[in-house]
Every structure is written in structure tokens, then in C-alpha cells.
mmCIF file of C-alpha atoms in Angstrom:
data_model
loop_
_atom_site.group_PDB
_atom_site.id
_atom_site.type_symbol
_atom_site.label_atom_id
_atom_site.label_comp_id
_atom_site.label_asym_id
_atom_site.label_seq_id
_atom_site.Cartn_x
_atom_site.Cartn_y
_atom_site.Cartn_z
ATOM 1 C CA MET A 1264 0.000 0.000 0.000
ATOM 2 C CA ARG A 1265 1.288 3.453 -0.880
ATOM 3 C CA TYR A 1266 -0.011 6.208 1.369
ATOM 4 C CA ASN A 1267 -1.077 9.132 -0.828
ATOM 5 C CA GLY A 1268 -3.446 11.053 1.433
ATOM 6 C CA SER A 1269 -6.296 8.575 0.831
ATOM 7 C CA PRO A 1270 -5.033 5.109 1.769
ATOM 8 C CA THR A 1271 -6.057 2.189 -0.401
ATOM 9 C CA LEU A 1272 -7.226 -0.610 1.898
ATOM 10 C CA PRO A 1273 -7.134 -4.339 1.088
ATOM 11 C CA ILE A 1274 -10.558 -5.850 0.533
ATOM 12 C CA ILE A 1275 -9.986 -9.005 2.609
ATOM 13 C CA ALA A 1276 -9.342 -8.616 6.339
ATOM 14 C CA ASN A 1277 -5.879 -9.827 7.166
ATOM 15 C CA THR A 1278 -2.465 -8.672 8.335
ATOM 16 C CA TYR A 1279 -0.546 -6.872 5.609
ATOM 17 C CA SER A 1280 2.846 -5.230 5.426
ATOM 18 C CA VAL A 1281 2.743 -1.497 4.813
ATOM 19 C CA THR A 1282 5.178 0.750 2.972
ATOM 20 C CA ALA A 1283 4.623 4.446 3.616
ATOM 21 C CA ASP A 1284 5.997 6.980 1.152
ATOM 22 C CA CYS A 1285 4.953 10.257 2.746
ATOM 23 C CA GLY A 1286 7.760 12.265 1.211
ATOM 24 C CA ALA A 1287 6.033 12.048 -2.173
ATOM 25 C CA VAL A 1288 2.984 13.866 -0.869
ATOM 26 C CA PRO A 1289 3.209 17.697 -0.986
ATOM 27 C CA ASN A 1290 0.960 18.119 2.054
ATOM 28 C CA TYR A 1291 3.186 16.060 4.326
ATOM 29 C CA ALA A 1292 6.816 16.485 5.207
ATOM 30 C CA ALA A 1293 7.882 12.972 6.106
ATOM 31 C CA GLY A 1294 6.972 9.662 7.675
ATOM 32 C CA ASP A 1295 8.524 9.305 11.108
ATOM 33 C CA ASP A 1296 8.854 5.536 10.907
ATOM 34 C CA LEU A 1297 8.780 3.676 7.619
ATOM 35 C CA ALA A 1298 8.506 0.288 9.349
ATOM 36 C CA ALA A 1299 5.589 -1.888 8.307
ATOM 37 C CA GLY A 1300 2.322 -0.876 9.886
ATOM 38 C CA ASN A 1301 3.649 2.039 11.922
ATOM 39 C CA PHE A 1302 4.139 5.595 10.750
ATOM 40 C CA VAL A 1303 3.275 9.137 11.794
ATOM 41 C CA ILE A 1304 2.620 12.066 9.490
ATOM 42 C CA VAL A 1305 4.740 15.103 10.274
ATOM 43 C CA ALA A 1306 3.544 18.586 9.326
ATOM 44 C CA ALA A 1307 6.280 20.980 8.233
ATOM 45 C CA THR A 1308 7.223 23.850 10.527
ATOM 46 C CA GLU A 1309 8.620 26.671 8.402
ATOM 47 C CA ILE A 1310 11.360 28.723 10.040
ATOM 48 C CA THR A 1311 12.050 31.939 8.157
ATOM 49 C CA TYR A 1312 14.972 34.322 8.265
ATOM 50 C CA GLY A 1313 14.930 36.289 11.519
ATOM 51 C CA ALA A 1314 12.271 34.189 13.262
ATOM 52 C CA THR A 1315 13.535 35.073 16.725
ATOM 53 C CA GLY A 1316 12.770 32.784 19.640
ATOM 54 C CA GLN A 1317 12.728 29.668 17.466
ATOM 55 C CA TRP A 1318 16.240 29.180 16.114
ATOM 56 C CA THR A 1319 19.353 31.206 16.878
ATOM 57 C CA TYR A 1320 22.850 31.300 15.412
ATOM 58 C CA TYR A 1321 25.616 30.966 18.005
ATOM 59 C CA ASP A 1322 29.344 31.733 17.928
ATOM 60 C CA GLU A 1323 30.932 28.805 19.762
ATOM 61 C CA VAL A 1324 34.309 30.552 20.086
ATOM 62 C CA ILE A 1325 33.176 33.623 22.015
ATOM 63 C CA ASN A 1326 30.110 31.849 23.478
ATOM 64 C CA ASP A 1327 27.624 34.437 22.334
ATOM 65 C CA GLU A 1328 24.418 34.488 20.339
ATOM 66 C CA MET A 1329 24.575 36.069 16.895
ATOM 67 C CA SER A 1330 22.038 38.622 15.691
ATOM 68 C CA THR A 1331 22.346 37.577 12.056
ATOM 69 C CA TYR A 1332 20.787 34.669 10.184
ATOM 70 C CA ASP A 1333 21.938 32.772 7.120
ATOM 71 C CA PHE A 1334 18.938 31.021 5.594
ATOM 72 C CA THR A 1335 19.641 30.707 1.886
ATOM 73 C CA TYR A 1336 18.235 29.475 -1.439
ATOM 74 C CA PRO A 1337 21.388 27.781 -2.696
ATOM 75 C CA PRO A 1338 22.304 24.990 -2.823
ATOM 76 C CA VAL A 1339 19.474 23.827 -5.049
ATOM 77 C CA GLY A 1340 17.481 20.711 -4.320
ATOM 78 C CA ALA A 1341 16.666 21.402 -0.674
ATOM 79 C CA PRO A 1342 14.633 18.440 0.648
ATOM 80 C CA LEU A 1343 11.859 20.592 2.118
ATOM 81 C CA GLY A 1344 10.757 23.908 0.630
ATOM 82 C CA ASP A 1345 13.280 25.946 -1.353
ATOM 83 C CA GLY A 1346 15.847 27.039 1.245
ATOM 84 C CA SER A 1347 18.059 25.777 4.048
ATOM 85 C CA ALA A 1348 20.131 26.992 6.995
ATOM 86 C CA ARG A 1349 23.754 27.666 6.106
ATOM 87 C CA LEU A 1350 26.732 27.424 8.458
ATOM 88 C CA THR A 1351 29.910 29.033 7.134
ATOM 89 C CA THR A 1352 32.959 29.324 9.368
ATOM 90 C CA THR A 1353 36.452 30.788 9.200
ATOM 91 C CA ALA A 1354 39.734 28.974 9.811
ATOM 92 C CA SER A 1355 40.330 30.445 13.267
ATOM 93 C CA GLY A 1356 39.142 32.974 15.815
ATOM 94 C CA SER A 1357 35.637 34.268 16.291
ATOM 95 C CA GLY A 1358 33.331 32.711 13.735
ATOM 96 C CA SER A 1359 35.460 29.598 13.236
ATOM 97 C CA LYS A 1360 33.012 27.416 15.176
ATOM 98 C CA LYS A 1361 29.364 28.173 14.664
ATOM 99 C CA SER A 1362 26.034 26.567 15.432
ATOM 100 C CA ILE A 1363 22.307 27.088 15.079
ATOM 101 C CA TYR A 1364 19.995 25.858 17.807
ATOM 102 C CA THR A 1365 16.481 25.826 19.207
ATOM 103 C CA PRO A 1366 15.605 25.741 22.940
ATOM 104 C CA GLN A 1367 12.129 24.314 22.460
ATOM 105 C CA PHE A 1368 13.054 20.757 23.463
ATOM 106 C CA ALA A 1369 14.349 21.779 26.890
ATOM 107 C CA GLY A 1370 13.956 19.003 29.438
ATOM 108 C CA THR A 1371 12.911 16.370 26.872
ATOM 109 C CA LYS A 1372 13.948 12.853 27.837
ATOM 110 C CA LEU A 1373 16.036 11.031 25.272
ATOM 111 C CA ALA A 1374 13.789 8.018 25.873
ATOM 112 C CA ASP A 1375 10.805 10.080 24.688
ATOM 113 C CA ILE A 1376 12.355 10.858 21.304
ATOM 114 C CA THR A 1377 10.966 8.520 18.654
ATOM 115 C CA ALA A 1378 12.439 9.919 15.432
ATOM 116 C CA LEU A 1379 15.534 12.000 14.722
ATOM 117 C CA ARG A 1380 16.952 12.718 11.292
ATOM 118 C CA TYR A 1381 18.125 15.583 9.110
ATOM 119 C CA HIS A 1382 19.621 16.476 5.735
ATOM 120 C CA THR A 1383 23.043 17.991 5.103
ATOM 121 C CA TYR A 1384 24.893 19.538 2.190
ATOM 122 C CA ALA A 1385 28.684 19.888 2.411
ATOM 123 C CA THR A 1386 30.278 22.138 -0.205
ATOM 124 C CA GLY A 1387 33.628 20.924 -1.506
ATOM 125 C CA ALA A 1388 35.914 19.643 1.234
ATOM 126 C CA SER A 1389 33.708 21.017 4.007
ATOM 127 C CA ALA A 1390 32.541 18.703 6.768
ATOM 128 C CA PRO A 1391 28.755 18.417 7.094
ATOM 129 C CA ALA A 1392 27.104 19.888 10.165
ATOM 130 C CA SER A 1393 26.799 17.595 13.170
ATOM 131 C CA LEU A 1394 23.649 17.219 15.277
ATOM 132 C CA GLN A 1395 24.146 18.085 18.953
ATOM 133 C CA PHE A 1396 22.232 18.748 22.146
ATOM 134 C CA ASN A 1397 23.245 19.964 25.578
ATOM 135 C CA VAL A 1398 22.810 16.974 27.852
ATOM 136 C CA ASP A 1399 21.466 16.523 31.353
ATOM 137 C CA PHE A 1400 22.258 12.972 32.427
ATOM 138 C CA ASP A 1401 19.237 12.990 34.730
ATOM 139 C CA VAL A 1402 16.479 15.435 33.828
ATOM 140 C CA THR A 1403 14.413 14.248 36.808
ATOM 141 C CA ASP A 1404 16.830 15.191 39.584
ATOM 142 C CA SER A 1405 16.904 18.506 41.436
ATOM 143 C CA GLY A 1406 18.953 20.354 43.976
ATOM 144 C CA PRO A 1407 22.468 21.836 43.958
ATOM 145 C CA GLY A 1408 24.459 20.971 40.879
ATOM 146 C CA SER A 1409 21.591 19.353 39.004
ATOM 147 C CA ASN A 1410 21.639 22.109 36.370
ATOM 148 C CA ASN A 1411 25.399 22.276 35.948
ATOM 149 C CA TRP A 1412 26.824 22.178 32.453
ATOM 150 C CA GLN A 1413 27.260 18.495 31.565
ATOM 151 C CA GLY A 1414 28.484 18.667 27.976
ATOM 152 C CA ARG A 1415 26.893 17.694 24.701
ATOM 153 C CA VAL A 1416 25.759 14.562 22.935
ATOM 154 C CA ASN A 1417 26.994 14.570 19.330
ATOM 155 C CA TYR A 1418 25.973 12.844 16.131
ATOM 156 C CA THR A 1419 28.671 13.165 13.446
ATOM 157 C CA PRO A 1420 27.756 12.109 9.885
ATOM 158 C CA SER A 1421 31.256 10.841 9.066
ATOM 159 C CA MET A 1422 30.976 8.344 11.951
ATOM 160 C CA ASN A 1423 27.734 7.026 10.513
ATOM 161 C CA GLY A 1424 28.320 6.723 6.793
ATOM 162 C CA THR A 1425 30.089 8.117 3.752
ATOM 163 C CA VAL A 1426 29.881 11.865 3.246
ATOM 164 C CA THR A 1427 29.451 12.798 -0.412
ATOM 165 C CA PRO A 1428 30.366 16.425 -1.175
ATOM 166 C CA ASN A 1429 28.102 18.766 -3.117
ATOM 167 C CA MET A 1430 24.891 16.809 -2.698
ATOM 168 C CA TRP A 1431 22.030 16.574 -0.221
ATOM 169 C CA GLN A 1432 22.193 13.576 2.116
ATOM 170 C CA GLU A 1433 19.794 12.349 4.792
ATOM 171 C CA TRP A 1434 21.090 11.051 8.125
ATOM 172 C CA ASN A 1435 18.938 8.909 10.414
ATOM 173 C CA ALA A 1436 20.443 9.828 13.761
ATOM 174 C CA PHE A 1437 17.829 7.803 15.621
ATOM 175 C CA THR A 1438 19.524 4.587 14.501
ATOM 176 C CA GLY A 1439 23.070 5.982 14.535
ATOM 177 C CA LYS A 1440 26.027 6.372 16.893
ATOM 178 C CA PHE A 1441 26.627 9.328 19.237
ATOM 179 C CA TRP A 1442 29.539 10.484 21.352
ATOM 180 C CA TYR A 1443 29.929 12.719 24.417
ATOM 181 C CA SER A 1444 31.965 15.930 24.319
ATOM 182 C CA SER A 1445 33.326 17.929 27.273
ATOM 183 C CA GLY A 1446 31.434 18.352 30.505
ATOM 184 C CA SER A 1447 31.255 16.004 33.457
ATOM 185 C CA ILE A 1448 29.827 12.532 32.846
ATOM 186 C CA PRO A 1449 28.427 11.049 36.066
ATOM 187 C CA PRO A 1450 28.725 7.333 36.860
ATOM 188 C CA GLY A 1451 26.045 5.304 35.114
ATOM 189 C CA LEU A 1452 24.540 1.847 35.270
ATOM 190 C CA THR A 1453 26.912 0.414 32.669
ATOM 191 C CA ASN A 1454 29.598 3.117 32.530
ATOM 192 C CA GLN A 1455 29.573 2.852 28.760
ATOM 193 C CA ALA A 1456 32.270 5.039 27.205
ATOM 194 C CA CYS A 1457 30.694 6.946 24.338
ATOM 195 C CA THR A 1458 33.695 8.406 22.536
ATOM 196 C CA VAL A 1459 34.894 8.909 19.006
ATOM 197 C CA GLY A 1460 37.661 6.429 19.717
ATOM 198 C CA ASN A 1461 35.331 3.556 20.544
ATOM 199 C CA GLY A 1462 32.924 4.326 17.726
ATOM 200 C CA GLY A 1463 30.261 6.002 19.834
ATOM 201 C CA CYS A 1464 27.038 4.666 21.345
ATOM 202 C CA THR A 1465 23.528 4.041 20.136
ATOM 203 C CA ILE A 1466 20.564 5.676 21.830
ATOM 204 C CA ALA A 1467 19.757 2.320 23.427
ATOM 205 C CA GLU A 1468 23.272 2.055 24.862
ATOM 206 C CA MET A 1469 23.154 5.590 26.247
ATOM 207 C CA LEU A 1470 19.783 4.955 27.879
ATOM 208 C CA ALA A 1471 20.985 1.700 29.386
ATOM 209 C CA ASP A 1472 23.679 3.709 31.156
ATOM 210 C CA HIS A 1473 21.594 6.824 31.962
ATOM 211 C CA PRO A 1474 17.837 6.050 31.666
ATOM 212 C CA ASN A 1475 16.752 9.603 32.545
ATOM 213 C CA MET A 1476 19.180 11.504 30.353
ATOM 214 C CA GLY A 1477 17.840 14.139 28.010
ATOM 215 C CA VAL A 1478 18.052 17.733 26.845
ATOM 216 C CA HIS A 1479 19.255 20.227 29.453
ATOM 217 C CA ALA A 1480 16.690 22.624 30.899
ATOM 218 C CA ALA A 1481 16.672 26.283 29.827
ATOM 219 C CA LEU A 1482 18.291 27.244 33.124
ATOM 220 C CA ASN A 1483 21.795 28.228 34.081
ATOM 221 C CA PRO A 1484 23.537 26.297 36.893
ATOM 222 C CA ASP A 1485 21.800 28.294 39.649
ATOM 223 C CA GLY A 1486 18.606 26.514 38.652
ATOM 224 C CA VAL A 1487 16.633 29.759 38.689
ATOM 225 C CA THR A 1488 17.865 32.079 35.954
ATOM 226 C CA ILE A 1489 16.386 31.419 32.519
ATOM 227 C CA ASP A 1490 19.097 30.816 29.921
ATOM 228 C CA LEU A 1491 17.827 29.410 26.628
ATOM 229 C CA GLY A 1492 21.332 28.526 25.507
ATOM 230 C CA TYR A 1493 21.518 25.727 28.064
ATOM 231 C CA ALA A 1494 18.651 23.989 26.223
ATOM 232 C CA PHE A 1495 20.705 23.837 23.010
ATOM 233 C CA PHE A 1496 19.458 21.372 20.393
ATOM 234 C CA GLY A 1497 20.763 21.986 16.912
ATOM 235 C CA PHE A 1498 23.637 21.831 14.471
ATOM 236 C CA TYR A 1499 27.352 22.560 14.762
ATOM 237 C CA ALA A 1500 29.998 23.441 12.151
ATOM 238 C CA VAL A 1501 33.752 23.004 12.597
ATOM 239 C CA PRO A 1502 36.339 25.511 11.254
ATOM 240 C CA ASP A 1503 36.493 26.062 7.484
ATOM 241 C CA SER A 1504 32.950 24.835 6.942
ATOM 242 C CA ASN A 1505 30.483 25.646 4.201
ATOM 243 C CA ALA A 1506 27.584 23.459 5.241
ATOM 244 C CA ASN A 1507 23.788 23.535 4.971
ATOM 245 C CA VAL A 1508 21.072 21.725 6.909
ATOM 246 C CA ASP A 1509 17.367 21.265 6.236
ATOM 247 C CA LYS A 1510 14.365 19.046 6.938
ATOM 248 C CA PHE A 1511 15.243 18.352 10.547
ATOM 249 C CA VAL A 1512 12.678 15.774 11.679
ATOM 250 C CA ILE A 1513 12.226 15.161 15.390
ATOM 251 C CA SER A 1514 9.341 13.335 17.010
ATOM 252 C CA THR A 1515 8.608 12.682 20.651
ATOM 253 C CA VAL A 1516 5.832 10.841 22.430
ATOM 254 C CA SER A 1517 3.839 14.093 22.401
ATOM 255 C CA SER A 1518 4.869 16.046 19.285
ATOM 256 C CA ASN A 1519 6.148 15.785 15.722
ATOM 257 C CA PHE A 1520 8.200 18.374 13.845
ATOM 258 C CA ALA A 1521 9.840 18.717 10.447
ATOM 259 C CA PHE A 1522 11.763 21.991 10.420
ATOM 260 C CA ASP A 1523 11.960 23.783 7.080
ATOM 261 C CA PHE A 1524 14.515 26.607 6.999
ATOM 262 C CA GLU A 1525 13.545 29.278 4.479
ATOM 263 C CA PRO A 1526 15.084 32.638 3.460
ATOM 264 C CA GLY A 1527 13.384 35.828 4.539
ATOM 265 C CA THR A 1528 10.891 37.868 2.615
ATOM 266 C CA SER A 1529 11.378 41.329 1.183
ATOM 267 C CA THR A 1530 9.074 44.280 0.636
ATOM 268 C CA VAL A 1531 9.521 46.478 -2.413
ATOM 269 C CA THR A 1532 8.203 50.015 -1.960
ATOM 270 C CA LEU A 1533 7.655 52.380 -4.891
ATOM 271 C CA SER A 1534 7.235 56.062 -3.993
ATOM 272 C CA CYS A 1535 5.899 58.582 -6.523
ATOM 273 C CA PRO A 1536 4.688 62.184 -6.150
ATOM 274 C CA GLY A 1537 1.044 62.898 -6.849
ATOM 275 C CA SER A 1538 1.932 65.088 -9.801
ATOM 276 C CA VAL A 1539 4.842 66.682 -11.608
ATOM 277 C CA THR A 1540 5.096 69.527 -14.106
ATOM 278 C CA TYR A 1541 5.165 68.257 -17.658
ATOM 279 C CA ASN A 1542 7.959 69.913 -19.639
ATOM 280 C CA GLY A 1543 7.896 67.927 -22.852
ATOM 281 C CA SER A 1544 10.448 65.343 -21.712
ATOM 282 C CA PRO A 1545 9.910 61.916 -20.111
ATOM 283 C CA GLN A 1546 9.520 62.324 -16.364
ATOM 284 C CA THR A 1547 11.111 59.876 -13.878
ATOM 285 C CA PRO A 1548 10.257 61.257 -10.433
ATOM 286 C CA CYS A 1549 9.746 57.982 -8.527
ATOM 287 C CA THR A 1550 12.065 56.146 -6.139
ATOM 288 C CA ALA A 1551 12.022 52.520 -5.009
ATOM 289 C CA GLU A 1552 13.736 50.255 -2.491
ATOM 290 C CA ALA A 1553 13.633 46.702 -1.160
ATOM 291 C CA THR A 1554 13.680 46.131 2.594
ATOM 292 C CA GLY A 1555 13.379 43.144 4.913
ATOM 293 C CA ILE A 1556 14.529 41.678 8.214
ATOM 294 C CA GLY A 1557 18.293 41.285 8.017
ATOM 295 C CA LEU A 1558 18.399 42.817 4.548
ATOM 296 C CA THR A 1559 20.543 45.846 3.778
ATOM 297 C CA THR A 1560 18.216 48.256 1.968
ATOM 298 C CA VAL A 1561 18.469 47.796 -1.802
ATOM 299 C CA ASP A 1562 18.054 50.942 -3.935
ATOM 300 C CA LEU A 1563 15.857 50.037 -6.912
ATOM 301 C CA THR A 1564 15.290 53.522 -8.325
ATOM 302 C CA GLY A 1565 17.324 52.721 -11.422
ATOM 303 C CA ALA A 1566 15.199 49.639 -12.105
ATOM 304 C CA ILE A 1567 11.837 51.448 -12.306
ATOM 305 C CA VAL A 1568 9.945 50.930 -15.560
ATOM 306 C CA TYR A 1569 7.790 53.896 -16.625
ATOM 307 C CA GLY A 1570 4.833 54.025 -18.963
ATOM 308 C CA ALA A 1571 3.041 56.963 -20.624
ATOM 309 C CA ASN A 1572 5.467 59.396 -19.046
ATOM 310 C CA THR A 1573 6.164 61.369 -22.234
ATOM 311 C CA ASP A 1574 2.875 63.300 -22.518
ATOM 312 C CA ALA A 1575 0.633 65.255 -20.233
ATOM 313 C CA GLY A 1576 -1.750 63.058 -18.265
ATOM 314 C CA SER A 1577 -1.441 59.891 -16.186
ATOM 315 C CA ALA A 1578 1.872 58.021 -16.093
ATOM 316 C CA THR A 1579 2.605 54.566 -14.664
ATOM 317 C CA ALA A 1580 5.615 53.175 -12.831
ATOM 318 C CA SER A 1581 6.530 49.657 -11.712
ATOM 319 C CA VAL A 1582 9.546 47.914 -10.244
ATOM 320 C CA THR A 1583 10.493 44.290 -9.533
ATOM 321 C CA TRP A 1584 13.294 42.862 -7.397
ATOM 322 C CA ALA A 1585 14.229 39.233 -8.010
ATOM 323 C CA GLY A 1586 15.623 38.745 -4.500
ATOM 324 C CA ASN A 1587 18.994 37.339 -3.452
ATOM 325 C CA ASP A 1588 20.430 34.290 -1.688
ATOM 326 C CA THR A 1589 18.783 35.138 1.630
ATOM 327 C CA HIS A 1590 15.570 36.952 0.680
ATOM 328 C CA SER A 1591 12.734 36.357 -1.758
ATOM 329 C CA GLY A 1592 11.801 38.987 -4.332
ATOM 330 C CA ASP A 1593 8.844 41.356 -4.515
ATOM 331 C CA SER A 1594 7.344 44.052 -6.747
ATOM 332 C CA ASP A 1595 5.316 47.242 -6.524
ATOM 333 C CA SER A 1596 3.577 49.600 -8.920
ATOM 334 C CA GLY A 1597 2.035 53.054 -8.944
ATOM 335 C CA GLY A 1598 2.051 56.248 -10.933
ATOM 336 C CA PHE A 1599 1.759 60.008 -11.014
ATOM 337 C CA TYR A 1600 0.111 62.790 -13.014
ATOM 338 C CA HIS A 1601 1.712 65.140 -15.535
ATOM 339 C CA CYS A 1602 0.474 68.679 -14.897
ATOM 340 C CA CYS A 1603 0.401 70.630 -18.133
ATOM 341 C CA CYS A 1604 1.519 74.010 -16.763
ATOM 342 C CA SER A 1605 3.997 75.459 -19.235
ATOM 343 C CA ARG A 1606 4.101 76.584 -22.866
ATOM 344 C CA ASN A 1607 5.785 73.265 -23.659
ATOM 345 C CA CYS A 1608 2.229 71.932 -23.704
ATOM 346 C CA ASP A 1609 1.196 74.250 -26.571
ATOM 347 C CA GLY A 1610 0.507 72.646 -29.929
ATOM 348 C CA ARG A 1611 -2.072 71.901 -32.547
ATOM 349 C CA ARG A 1612 -2.847 68.194 -32.074
ATOM 350 C CA ARG A 1613 -5.156 65.917 -30.182
ATOM 351 C CA ILE A 1614 -3.787 63.327 -27.732
ATOM 352 C CA GLY A 1615 -6.232 60.580 -26.840
ATOM 353 C CA ASN A 1616 -9.377 62.219 -25.510
ATOM 354 C CA LEU A 1617 -7.747 65.621 -24.973
ATOM 355 C CA GLN A 1618 -9.787 68.627 -26.097
ATOM 356 C CA TRP A 1619 -8.387 71.915 -27.393
ATOM 357 C CA PHE A 1620 -9.616 75.171 -25.842
ATOM 358 C CA GLU A 1621 -9.034 78.279 -27.967
ATOM 359 C CA SER A 1622 -9.305 80.526 -24.948
ATOM 360 C CA GLU A 1623 -6.445 80.446 -22.494
ATOM 361 C CA PRO A 1624 -7.462 78.910 -19.171
ATOM 362 C CA ARG A 1625 -5.530 79.913 -16.131
ATOM 363 C CA ILE A 1626 -3.793 76.844 -14.687
ATOM 364 C CA MET A 1627 -2.230 76.593 -11.236
ATOM 365 C CA CYS A 1628 0.618 74.078 -10.773
ATOM 366 C CA GLY A 1629 2.163 74.205 -7.325
ATOM 367 C CA SER A 1630 2.790 77.875 -6.641
ATOM 368 C CA ARG A 1631 3.056 78.833 -10.344
ATOM 369 C CA SER A 1632 0.280 80.195 -12.538
ATOM 370 C CA LEU A 1633 0.546 80.734 -16.288
ATOM 371 C CA TYR A 1634 -1.544 81.775 -19.231
ATOM 372 C CA SER A 1635 -1.025 79.368 -22.094
ATOM 373 C CA ARG A 1636 -2.826 77.535 -24.851
ATOM 374 C CA THR A 1637 -3.387 74.286 -22.984
ATOM 375 C CA GLU A 1638 -4.613 70.766 -23.573
ATOM 376 C CA LEU A 1639 -7.184 69.632 -21.017
ATOM 377 C CA PHE A 1640 -8.671 66.265 -20.220
ATOM 378 C CA GLN A 1641 -12.418 66.170 -20.792
ATOM 379 C CA GLN A 1642 -12.998 63.502 -18.085
ATOM 380 C CA PRO A 1643 -11.503 64.134 -15.678
ATOM 381 C CA ALA A 1644 -10.027 67.579 -15.847
ATOM 382 C CA ILE A 1645 -6.339 67.935 -15.097
ATOM 383 C CA GLY A 1646 -5.935 66.931 -11.463
ATOM 384 C CA GLY A 1647 -3.403 65.690 -8.992
ATOM 385 C CA SER A 1648 -2.347 66.839 -5.590
ATOM 386 C CA GLN A 1649 -0.653 69.973 -6.946
ATOM 387 C CA CYS A 1650 -2.449 70.733 -10.208
ATOM 388 C CA ARG A 1651 -5.891 72.252 -10.661
ATOM 389 C CA ILE A 1652 -7.939 74.194 -13.235
ATOM 390 C CA LEU A 1653 -9.036 77.736 -12.517
ATOM 391 C CA PRO A 1654 -11.857 79.484 -14.434
ATOM 392 C CA LEU A 1655 -11.260 80.423 -18.070
ATOM 393 C CA VAL A 1656 -10.164 83.992 -18.687
ATOM 394 C CA ARG A 1657 -11.882 85.536 -21.717
#
């Protein structure tokens, strides 16, 4: 049976094996467990550029949160949506070790996690991002020292398979090997050494040693002060990395998530005056810009496309920005009115539904008033915020 939103059921009652292919269905992000007869549909949770309080970039060298985000469109082929979260690092110093994390799984028991996988893209010789969480080896205990820093649990792709550069790869961490980094590891029931040297430990092996281990609470060691960084659950990049992550699927006994990292949106704003004085030449009085969270303002004035701006009357203007690596594009349109308020408007021809007047009407444009042979619109009369018709002078 292929699940396609409306399952096809066998006619005869019996026990059948089931293959779920939820990834092929646009409305669903993934199947948590593709084992026969047991799967959960996961709805995508879109995380956009600058979505504060959900995911945060962190400089691991200076131990400080970063105010910037790096959700991008390239590389192409992202497994969920169009974008992904990028982690680029330098060779040394601040910015050489970087991560992106969410605190929303604070206090979650490892035993309550039922699915854990993600996709990576490693550019060139870069290492792919590892999956990590700040660990509390007993999330049920309390009292002095119970909220001390106890290190991280790490899932490294290269320990769990072959990393292929320049392509998207999925890693099923739930069935993989993890290792402990830094911190103080308390005595356990089996005292299993989970290190890189011994090949790491499975989730089952870690739980056999520490049944109540899980994600650290969002508290600093005093157990009172809120500190979201202590509840770190996310991705880590080593020095000289150019790595992307996307479609992070995590399920617990009470919730299911498939995180979709997407670039930010932009807003294009076109600004035009209500009217300008027509002088016989094409008028280009409008300005335009693109703005967005985390986006340096983009001047689009030179990209404005004008229409009907060579004669007296209504003119149009429009502008489109295609976007960039971190922000989607947008467009805007508007216009302005050509006030016919100078002798450049004189002539002996009709333009559209313009009507000649042999007498010379007095026309006010801004603070100027002239007497001239003038073309006037029949319906409506020349208008605009600065242009109006005064009575004819005989």
C-alpha cells in the first residue's frame, strides 16, 4: 500500500505489510517511521529568516548568540521547501566554530524521542554539520548541581556513513552512533564510554547507562535564571565549513516536527509624487527600495519601468526585485500625473481624448500660474495633488 493522502485498503481482512511513502505527498513532510504498519505524518514547521525565539545562530568561540541569520536558497534541491540553513565558518578565531539551535526541546527525555533525522549539504571539502544537544544525564533530579553544564551529545555524519560532497544527504540519527563531548559525565549503570575512539554509542546504549538523560533545561547552573542557551538542540559546524542543513525531523511521544529553513521575505516600496510639471520630456520622479529583516536596503530607483510618461496626463511606474540568496523577491507599482503648466504643452494636435480650448485657461501648478494655450482632459479635468484648473479667462 502506498499512502497518498487517501489510503487504499485491502478488501480481505488480514495482516498486511505497509510501505509508507509520505515524502512524495506535498501536504506532508515525512513519515517518522517507515517500518511496516507504523508511521506518523509530520507537518512541516517553516522557520524563516529572523524568526527570533525559534532558532538562533551561536558563535561557539566567544560563546555568544549572533544577531544575524543565514537562511539561503542555494544549494538547489533542498529536501523541504526551497531554502536551508547555512553554516559558514572561518579557519580560526571568532566565527570559526558556529552553530544554530532551538531551545524548544528543553527538558525532553532522550527516551521520549521517537524519530531524529536531518539532511546535510557539504560544499567541496567542508565537513557536514553535526547534530548536537546539551545533555542533562538525569532530567528528573533537582537540587544543587543538578543544572550544571554536563556537555553535549553529538551525532557526526562521518561516523555514521560516507559523506558525499556537493549533494544533499539524509542522516537517520535515531539509529546511529553518538559520542559525548566535554562536561562532566556522572557514573552510570553500565559506565559505557561513548567516545569517538570507541565508535560512539547508540541511543539504546546511552539509555541503558543513563535512563533519565535528556536535553538540558533552559536554566543556568543556579537553577533559577532562565538561559535558553543551556537547552541547546541543533547543528554545529567546525572551522572552514560551508555546510547547509534542512528538513530536521524530530518526534517525541507528544509532538512531531519537520523543520523547514527558508530565506526571509522582502518588501519592495515604490514612492511617486502625486503630480509633476510636464515639460515635454519623459519624467522619472519615482524612487524605489527593497527592505526586509536582516536585509541591507536595496536601492531600486534605477530599475523602475515607466509608462506613458512622455505626454501630459497619467503616467505609470513599476519595479520588480528578483531577490537574493537570503531573501525572496517582490514588486510594486504606482504612478503620477503630468500637470500641463507650461508653454511646452502648446501645440495643434489631439492626444487621446484631450480637447483643445481656444481661450487660455488659467492653470495653477504648485505655486506657479501661467496663461497658455493648454490641452485639457475632458474627463476628468487635469488633477493631482498639486495641479488644478481655474476658471477660463476671456
